[in-house]
Steps between C-alpha positions, in 0.01 A plus 500: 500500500545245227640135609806495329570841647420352828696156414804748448483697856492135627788398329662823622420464806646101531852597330595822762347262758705229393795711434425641842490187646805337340731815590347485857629127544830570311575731763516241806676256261879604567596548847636922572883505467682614778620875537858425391369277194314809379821721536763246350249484209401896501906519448564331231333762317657821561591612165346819318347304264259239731325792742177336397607167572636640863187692548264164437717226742515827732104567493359145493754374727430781746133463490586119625720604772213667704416135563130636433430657196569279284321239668229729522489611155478160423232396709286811316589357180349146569166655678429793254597242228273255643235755554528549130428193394167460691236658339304667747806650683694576128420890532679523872801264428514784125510797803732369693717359257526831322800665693687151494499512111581834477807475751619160267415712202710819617776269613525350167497842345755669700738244563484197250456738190742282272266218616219554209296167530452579892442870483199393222385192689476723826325812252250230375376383911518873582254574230294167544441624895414840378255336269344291809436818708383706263265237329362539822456905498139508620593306877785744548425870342273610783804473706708746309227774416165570736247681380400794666217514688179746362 
């Protein structure tokens, strides 16, 4: 592999690991609101016409009332994102992370779709962890398809 090829995985790999990181942190910044907060909020927005909006301060807000997940989710964020930007553990933290970006990714797609700078920003680290793990086809393929045996 030539070194600017292998000067761009790198830089790959430090933005998702830094965007990683950075979303991971953002999520312990703001304290979780209270149950009635979320509803008060959640009914301000009954019309027709804001579903999506409901649907988002509905979904995120419920993922913080577990009082787990998204503490959790968090704490994957800043690990997997950390993992990332270590070299020798880049191709786990690209594993791991993959479900995380395609869950931000599908959540921008099905209910931010008037939000177009997101919905491409979240397409772009999608397809930058896809490139990680499958840059790195030859550690992974014998997992998916065994030869048989003579």
């Amino acid at each position: 592999m030539g070194k600017s090829i292998q000067l761009l995985f790198i830089a790959l790999r430090l933005i998702l690991g830094g965007m990683m990181l950075y979303g991971g942190i953002q999520k312990f910044q703001k304290p979780n609101p209270a149950p009635v907060e979320v509803v008060e909020k959640a009914s301000k927005f009954t019309s027709p016409d804001k579903e999506s909006t409901l649907q988002k301060i509905l979904y995120i807000n419920g993922a913080k009332q577990t009082g787990y997940f998204w503490q959790l989710l968090g704490v994957c964020e800043i690990f997997f994102g950390l993992l990332l930007l270590i070299q020798g553990t880049g191709f786990i933290g690209a594993v791991f992370l993959l479900p995380i970006t395609l869950h931000i990714f599908l959540f921008h797609l099905f209910l931010e779709v008037d939000e177009v700078g997101e919905l491409m920003q979240t397409a772009g680290l999608l397809g930058i962890n896809i490139l990680l793990v499958a840059k790195e086809k030859r550690k992974w393929k014998n997992l998916l398809w065994i030869n048989p045996l003579p």
